[in-house]
Short mmCIF file of C-alpha atoms in Angstrom, two decimals:
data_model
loop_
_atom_site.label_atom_id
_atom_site.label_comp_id
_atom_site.label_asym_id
_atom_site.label_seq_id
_atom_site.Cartn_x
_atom_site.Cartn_y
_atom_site.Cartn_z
CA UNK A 12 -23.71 41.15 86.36
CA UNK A 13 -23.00 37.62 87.25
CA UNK A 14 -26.14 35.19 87.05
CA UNK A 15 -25.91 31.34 88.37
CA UNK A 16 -27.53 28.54 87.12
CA UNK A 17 -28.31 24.68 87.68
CA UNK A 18 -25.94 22.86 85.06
CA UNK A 19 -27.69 20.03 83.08
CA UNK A 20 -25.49 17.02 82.92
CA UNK A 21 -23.47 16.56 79.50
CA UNK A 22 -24.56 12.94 78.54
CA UNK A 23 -24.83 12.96 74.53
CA UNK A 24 -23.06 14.08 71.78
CA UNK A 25 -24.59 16.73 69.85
CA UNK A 26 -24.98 15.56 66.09
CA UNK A 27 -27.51 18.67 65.31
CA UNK A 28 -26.71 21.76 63.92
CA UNK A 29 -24.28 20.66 60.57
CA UNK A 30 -21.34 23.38 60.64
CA UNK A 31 -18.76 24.72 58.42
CA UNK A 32 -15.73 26.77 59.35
CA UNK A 33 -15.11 28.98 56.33
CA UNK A 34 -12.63 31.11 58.72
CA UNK A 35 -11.86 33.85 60.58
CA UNK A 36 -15.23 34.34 61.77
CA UNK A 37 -17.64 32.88 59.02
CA UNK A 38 -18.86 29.75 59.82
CA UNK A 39 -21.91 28.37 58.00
CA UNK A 40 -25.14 26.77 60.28
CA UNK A 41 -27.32 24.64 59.21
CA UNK A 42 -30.44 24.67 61.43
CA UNK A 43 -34.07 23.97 61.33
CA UNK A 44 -33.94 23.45 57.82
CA UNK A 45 -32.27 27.09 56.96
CA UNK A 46 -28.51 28.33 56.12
CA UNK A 47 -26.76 30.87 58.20
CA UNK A 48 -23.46 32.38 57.60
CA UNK A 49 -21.93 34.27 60.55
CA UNK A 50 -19.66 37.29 59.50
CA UNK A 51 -19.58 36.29 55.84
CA UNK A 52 -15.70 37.08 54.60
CA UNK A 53 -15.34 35.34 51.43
CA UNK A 54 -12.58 36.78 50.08
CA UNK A 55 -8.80 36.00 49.46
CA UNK A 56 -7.93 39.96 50.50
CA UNK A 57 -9.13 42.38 52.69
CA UNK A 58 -7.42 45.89 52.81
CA UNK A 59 -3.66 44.64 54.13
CA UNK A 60 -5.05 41.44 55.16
CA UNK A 61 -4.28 37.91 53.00
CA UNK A 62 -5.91 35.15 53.90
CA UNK A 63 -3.51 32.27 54.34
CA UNK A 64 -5.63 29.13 53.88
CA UNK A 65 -7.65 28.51 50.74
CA UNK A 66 -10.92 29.96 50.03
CA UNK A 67 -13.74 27.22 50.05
CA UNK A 68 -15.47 26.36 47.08
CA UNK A 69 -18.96 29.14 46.65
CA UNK A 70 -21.00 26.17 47.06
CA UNK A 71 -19.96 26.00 50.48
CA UNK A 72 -22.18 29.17 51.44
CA UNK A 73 -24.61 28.45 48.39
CA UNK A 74 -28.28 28.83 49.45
CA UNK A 75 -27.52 30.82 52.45
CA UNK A 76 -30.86 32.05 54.36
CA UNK A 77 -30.01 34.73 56.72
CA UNK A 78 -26.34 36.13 57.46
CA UNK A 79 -26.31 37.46 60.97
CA UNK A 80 -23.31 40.65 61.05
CA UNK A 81 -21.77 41.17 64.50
CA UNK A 82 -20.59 44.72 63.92
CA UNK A 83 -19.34 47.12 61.25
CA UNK A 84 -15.71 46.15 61.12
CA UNK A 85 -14.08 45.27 57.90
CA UNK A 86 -13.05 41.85 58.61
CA UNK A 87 -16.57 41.47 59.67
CA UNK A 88 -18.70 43.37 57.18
CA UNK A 89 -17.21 43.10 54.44
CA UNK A 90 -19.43 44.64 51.76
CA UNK A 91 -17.71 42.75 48.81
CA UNK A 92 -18.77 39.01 50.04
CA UNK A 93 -21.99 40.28 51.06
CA UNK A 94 -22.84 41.38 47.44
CA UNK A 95 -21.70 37.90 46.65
CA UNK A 96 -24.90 36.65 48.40
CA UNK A 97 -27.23 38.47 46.46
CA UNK A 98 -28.98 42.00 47.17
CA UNK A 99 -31.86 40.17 48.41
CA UNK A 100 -30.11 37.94 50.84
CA UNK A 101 -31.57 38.46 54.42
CA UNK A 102 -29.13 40.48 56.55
CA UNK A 103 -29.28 40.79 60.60
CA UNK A 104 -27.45 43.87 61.75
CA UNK A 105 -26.52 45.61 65.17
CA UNK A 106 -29.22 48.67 65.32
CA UNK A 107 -28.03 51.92 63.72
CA UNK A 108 -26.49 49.83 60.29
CA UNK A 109 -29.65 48.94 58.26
CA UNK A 110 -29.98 52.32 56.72
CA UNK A 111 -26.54 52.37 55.49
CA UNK A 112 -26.29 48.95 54.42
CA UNK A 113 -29.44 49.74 52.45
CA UNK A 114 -27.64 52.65 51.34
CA UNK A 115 -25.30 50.38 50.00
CA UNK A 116 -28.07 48.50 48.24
CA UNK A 117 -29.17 45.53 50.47
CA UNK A 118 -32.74 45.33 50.45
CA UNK A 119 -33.90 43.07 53.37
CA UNK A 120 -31.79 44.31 56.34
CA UNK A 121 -33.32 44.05 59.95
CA UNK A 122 -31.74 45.27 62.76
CA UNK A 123 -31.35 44.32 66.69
CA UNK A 124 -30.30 45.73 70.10
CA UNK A 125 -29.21 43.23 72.89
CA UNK A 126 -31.72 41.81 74.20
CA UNK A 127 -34.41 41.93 71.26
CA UNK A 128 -34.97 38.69 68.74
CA UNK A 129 -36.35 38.27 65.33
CA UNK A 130 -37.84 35.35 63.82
CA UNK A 131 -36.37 33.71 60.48
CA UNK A 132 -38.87 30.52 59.35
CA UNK A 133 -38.15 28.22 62.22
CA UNK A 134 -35.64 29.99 63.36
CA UNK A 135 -35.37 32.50 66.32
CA UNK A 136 -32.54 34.94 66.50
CA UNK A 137 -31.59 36.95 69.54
CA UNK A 138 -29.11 39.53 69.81
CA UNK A 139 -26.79 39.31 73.05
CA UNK A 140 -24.40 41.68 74.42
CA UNK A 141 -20.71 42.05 73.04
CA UNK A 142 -17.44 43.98 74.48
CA UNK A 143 -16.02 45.40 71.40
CA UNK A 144 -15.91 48.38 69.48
CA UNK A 145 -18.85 49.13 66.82
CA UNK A 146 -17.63 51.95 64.71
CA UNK A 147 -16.99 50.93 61.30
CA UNK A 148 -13.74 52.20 61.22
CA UNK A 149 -12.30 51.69 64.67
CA UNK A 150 -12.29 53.77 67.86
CA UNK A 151 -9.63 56.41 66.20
CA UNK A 152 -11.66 57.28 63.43
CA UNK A 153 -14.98 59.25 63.99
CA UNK A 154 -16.87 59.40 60.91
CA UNK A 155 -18.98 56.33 59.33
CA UNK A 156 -21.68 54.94 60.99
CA UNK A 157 -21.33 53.29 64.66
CA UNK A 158 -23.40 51.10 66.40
CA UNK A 159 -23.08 48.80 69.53
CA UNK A 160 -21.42 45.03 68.57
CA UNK A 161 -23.32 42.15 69.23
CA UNK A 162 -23.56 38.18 69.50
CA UNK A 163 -26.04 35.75 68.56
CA UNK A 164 -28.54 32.83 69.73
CA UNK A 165 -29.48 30.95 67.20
CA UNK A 166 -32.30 28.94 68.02
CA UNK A 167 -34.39 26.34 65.88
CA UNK A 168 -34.68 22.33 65.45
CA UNK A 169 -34.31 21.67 69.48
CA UNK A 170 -30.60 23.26 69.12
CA UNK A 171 -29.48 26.60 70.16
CA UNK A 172 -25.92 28.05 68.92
CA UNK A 173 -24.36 31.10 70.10
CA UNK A 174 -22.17 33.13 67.69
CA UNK A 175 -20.27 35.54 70.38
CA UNK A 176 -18.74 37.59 67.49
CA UNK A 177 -15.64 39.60 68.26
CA UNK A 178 -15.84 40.33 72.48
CA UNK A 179 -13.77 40.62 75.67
CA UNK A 180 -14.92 38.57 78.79
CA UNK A 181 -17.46 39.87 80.79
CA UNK A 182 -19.90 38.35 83.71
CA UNK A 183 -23.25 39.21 82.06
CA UNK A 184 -21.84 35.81 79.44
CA UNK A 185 -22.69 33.60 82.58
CA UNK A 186 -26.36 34.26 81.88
CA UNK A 187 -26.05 32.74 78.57
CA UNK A 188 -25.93 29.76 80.42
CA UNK A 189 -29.53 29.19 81.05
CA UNK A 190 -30.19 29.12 77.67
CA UNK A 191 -28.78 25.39 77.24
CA UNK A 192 -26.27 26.56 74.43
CA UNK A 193 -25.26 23.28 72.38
CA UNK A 194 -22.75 25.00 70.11
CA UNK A 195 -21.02 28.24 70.84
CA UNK A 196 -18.58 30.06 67.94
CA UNK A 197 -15.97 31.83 70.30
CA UNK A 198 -12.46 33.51 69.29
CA UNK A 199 -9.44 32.80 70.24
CA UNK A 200 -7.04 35.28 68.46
CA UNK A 201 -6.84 36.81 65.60
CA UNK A 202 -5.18 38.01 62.39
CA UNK A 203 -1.56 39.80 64.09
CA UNK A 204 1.06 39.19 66.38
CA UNK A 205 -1.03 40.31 69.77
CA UNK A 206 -4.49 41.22 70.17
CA UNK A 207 -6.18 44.78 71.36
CA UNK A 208 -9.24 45.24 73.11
CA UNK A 209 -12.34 43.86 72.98
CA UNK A 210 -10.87 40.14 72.12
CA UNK A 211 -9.92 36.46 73.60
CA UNK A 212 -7.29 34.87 73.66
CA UNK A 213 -7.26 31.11 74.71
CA UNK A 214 -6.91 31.91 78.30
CA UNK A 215 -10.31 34.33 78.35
CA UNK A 216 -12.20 31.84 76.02
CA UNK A 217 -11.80 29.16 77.97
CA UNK A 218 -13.02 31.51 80.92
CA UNK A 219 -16.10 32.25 78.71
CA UNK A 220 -16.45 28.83 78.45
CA UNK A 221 -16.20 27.87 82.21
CA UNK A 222 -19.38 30.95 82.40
CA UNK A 223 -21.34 29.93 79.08
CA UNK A 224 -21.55 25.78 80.14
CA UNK A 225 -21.86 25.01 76.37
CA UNK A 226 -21.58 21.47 75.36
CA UNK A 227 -19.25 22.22 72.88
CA UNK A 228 -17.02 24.84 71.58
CA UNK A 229 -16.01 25.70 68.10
CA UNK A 230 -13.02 27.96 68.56
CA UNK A 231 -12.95 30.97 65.39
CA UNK A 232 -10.98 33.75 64.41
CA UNK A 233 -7.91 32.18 63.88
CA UNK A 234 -5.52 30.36 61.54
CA UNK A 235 -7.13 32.18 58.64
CA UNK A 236 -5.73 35.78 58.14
CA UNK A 237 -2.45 37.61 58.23
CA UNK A 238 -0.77 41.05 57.48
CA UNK A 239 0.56 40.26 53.71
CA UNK A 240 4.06 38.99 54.01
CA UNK A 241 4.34 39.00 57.60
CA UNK A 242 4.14 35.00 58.00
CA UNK A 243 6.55 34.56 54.84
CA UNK A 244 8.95 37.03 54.29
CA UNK A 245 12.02 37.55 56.43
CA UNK A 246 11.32 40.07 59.68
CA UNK A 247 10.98 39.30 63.46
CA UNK A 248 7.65 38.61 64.12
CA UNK A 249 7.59 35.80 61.23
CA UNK A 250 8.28 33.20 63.91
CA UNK A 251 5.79 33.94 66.10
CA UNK A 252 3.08 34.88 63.45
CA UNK A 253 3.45 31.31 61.89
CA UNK A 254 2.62 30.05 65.49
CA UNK A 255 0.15 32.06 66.20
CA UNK A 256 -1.58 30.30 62.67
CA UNK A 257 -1.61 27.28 64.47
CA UNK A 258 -1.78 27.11 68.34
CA UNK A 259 -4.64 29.01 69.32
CA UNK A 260 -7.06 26.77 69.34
CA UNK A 261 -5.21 24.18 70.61
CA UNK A 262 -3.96 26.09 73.74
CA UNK A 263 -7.47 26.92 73.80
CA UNK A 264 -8.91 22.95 74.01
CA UNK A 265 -5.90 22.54 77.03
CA UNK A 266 -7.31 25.70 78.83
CA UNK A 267 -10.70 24.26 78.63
CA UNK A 268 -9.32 20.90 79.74
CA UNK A 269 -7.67 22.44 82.79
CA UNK A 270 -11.05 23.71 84.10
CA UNK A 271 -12.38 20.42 84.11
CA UNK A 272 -15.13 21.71 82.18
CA UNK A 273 -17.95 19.35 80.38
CA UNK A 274 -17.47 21.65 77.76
CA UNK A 275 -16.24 19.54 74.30
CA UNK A 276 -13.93 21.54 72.23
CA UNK A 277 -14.41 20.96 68.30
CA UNK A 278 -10.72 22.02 67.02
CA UNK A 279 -11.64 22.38 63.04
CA UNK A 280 -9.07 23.94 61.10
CA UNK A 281 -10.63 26.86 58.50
CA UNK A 282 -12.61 25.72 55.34
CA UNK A 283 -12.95 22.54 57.10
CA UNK A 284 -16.59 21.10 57.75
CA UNK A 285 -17.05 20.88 61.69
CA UNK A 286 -17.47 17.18 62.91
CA UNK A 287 -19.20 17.72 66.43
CA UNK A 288 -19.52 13.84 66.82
CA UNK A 289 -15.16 13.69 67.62
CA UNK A 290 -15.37 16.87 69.41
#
């Protein structure tokens, strides 16, 4: 469904939440006094996956709060950095994962359905819809667990951030826009040549952009991961891969610009802290 709303004028710069873009999708929040760590993939490796930008320094996600998981994939739940956190760390899932994350030893796991919030301290989380497949091990494999995929409001401080985790472009994002988002976390690619389902590119981002009105985008998933060898050694797709490191964000920022949009894109290469004031 596509919902309307009055647009509030863009007239500061926002200085509040402090950000980190670990990479891919991790990106640390600092809000209301607490840590949260989006997707948390703090690893060098990841099945065929290498990441191609250094790791950060642990004390980057040191002290982390509450990690908020968008679904079950690999790239995104990725069991090994999550046991880096601590058993005890708390853990926001998509409903139907707590049980086996507990399985897997994780002792303070809640879980969330669009639509439904929990409370962390000052903070309030809400769980929004996502377009992308849930099953832990992709839509050709049937067993593992499955649940829906989700995004994020983080609210707390006077600032709200959305975290949109892994998603196509659909209306229902325009609604998001009455929430007065400050900071949204959106993809714009990926870690191969092209992109399947369930994922923007810098043309649809900049579309959820144009429906989310936030006053500034971080653009994620990108620059941070690629099949091992395919952006160094010799084959066809080395070219493009290397560009496809790079650009995405970029082409993103020019999409946004070409929409006229109030919308201030933060382009902040991963591992990088996020400076919203040059945004």
């Amino acid at each position: 469904m596509a919902i309307t709303a009055p647009r509030r004028a863009n007239t500061e710069r926002v200085v509040s939440p402090d950000l980190h873009f670990i990479g891919h999708s991790t990106v640390r929040v600092e809000l209301a006094g607490r840590t949260v760590l989006t997707d948390p993939l703090l690893a060098d490796t990841i099945g065929l996956l290498r990441r191609v930008v250094p790791l950060p320094s642990p004390a980057t996600w040191a002290g982390t709060d509450v990690v908020l998981i968008s679904h079950l994939h690999g790239d995104h739940l990725h069991l090994p950095s999550l046991r880096s956190l601590g058993r005890d760390v708390h853990v926001v899932v998509p409903r139907g994962a707590a049980a086996w994350l507990r399985g897997h030893g994780f002792r303070r796991v809640d879980e969330l359905s669009a639509g439904e919030s929990i409370t962390d301290g000052p903070l309030t989380i809400t769980a929004v819809r996502a377009v992308h497949s849930g099953h832990r091990w992709g839509p050709r494999l049937t067993h593992g667990p499955a649940t829906e995929s989700l995004g994020y409001l983080v609210e707390g401080g006077g600032s709200t951030v959305y975290a949109s985790g892994d998603t196509g472009l659909f209306d229902g994002m325009a609604a998001l826009a009455k929430r007065a988002v400050d900071v949204a976390l959106l993809p714009v690619w990926g870690w191969g040549p092209n992109l399947g389902p369930g994922h923007l590119d810098p043309v649809s981002a900049a579309e959820a952009a144009a429906l989310i009105r936030p006053q500034v985008v971080v653009p994620v998933h990108w620059g941070t991961l690629a099949i091992a060898g395919l952006a160094s050694l010799p084959n066809p797709l080395r070219g493009r891969m290397r560009r496809l490191l790079v650009d995405p964000p970029h082409s993103f920022a020019t999409e946004v610009a070409a929409r006229g949009l109030d919308t201030r894109v933060a382009v902040t290469p991963p591992g990088r802290a996020v400076d919203l004031t040059a945004a």
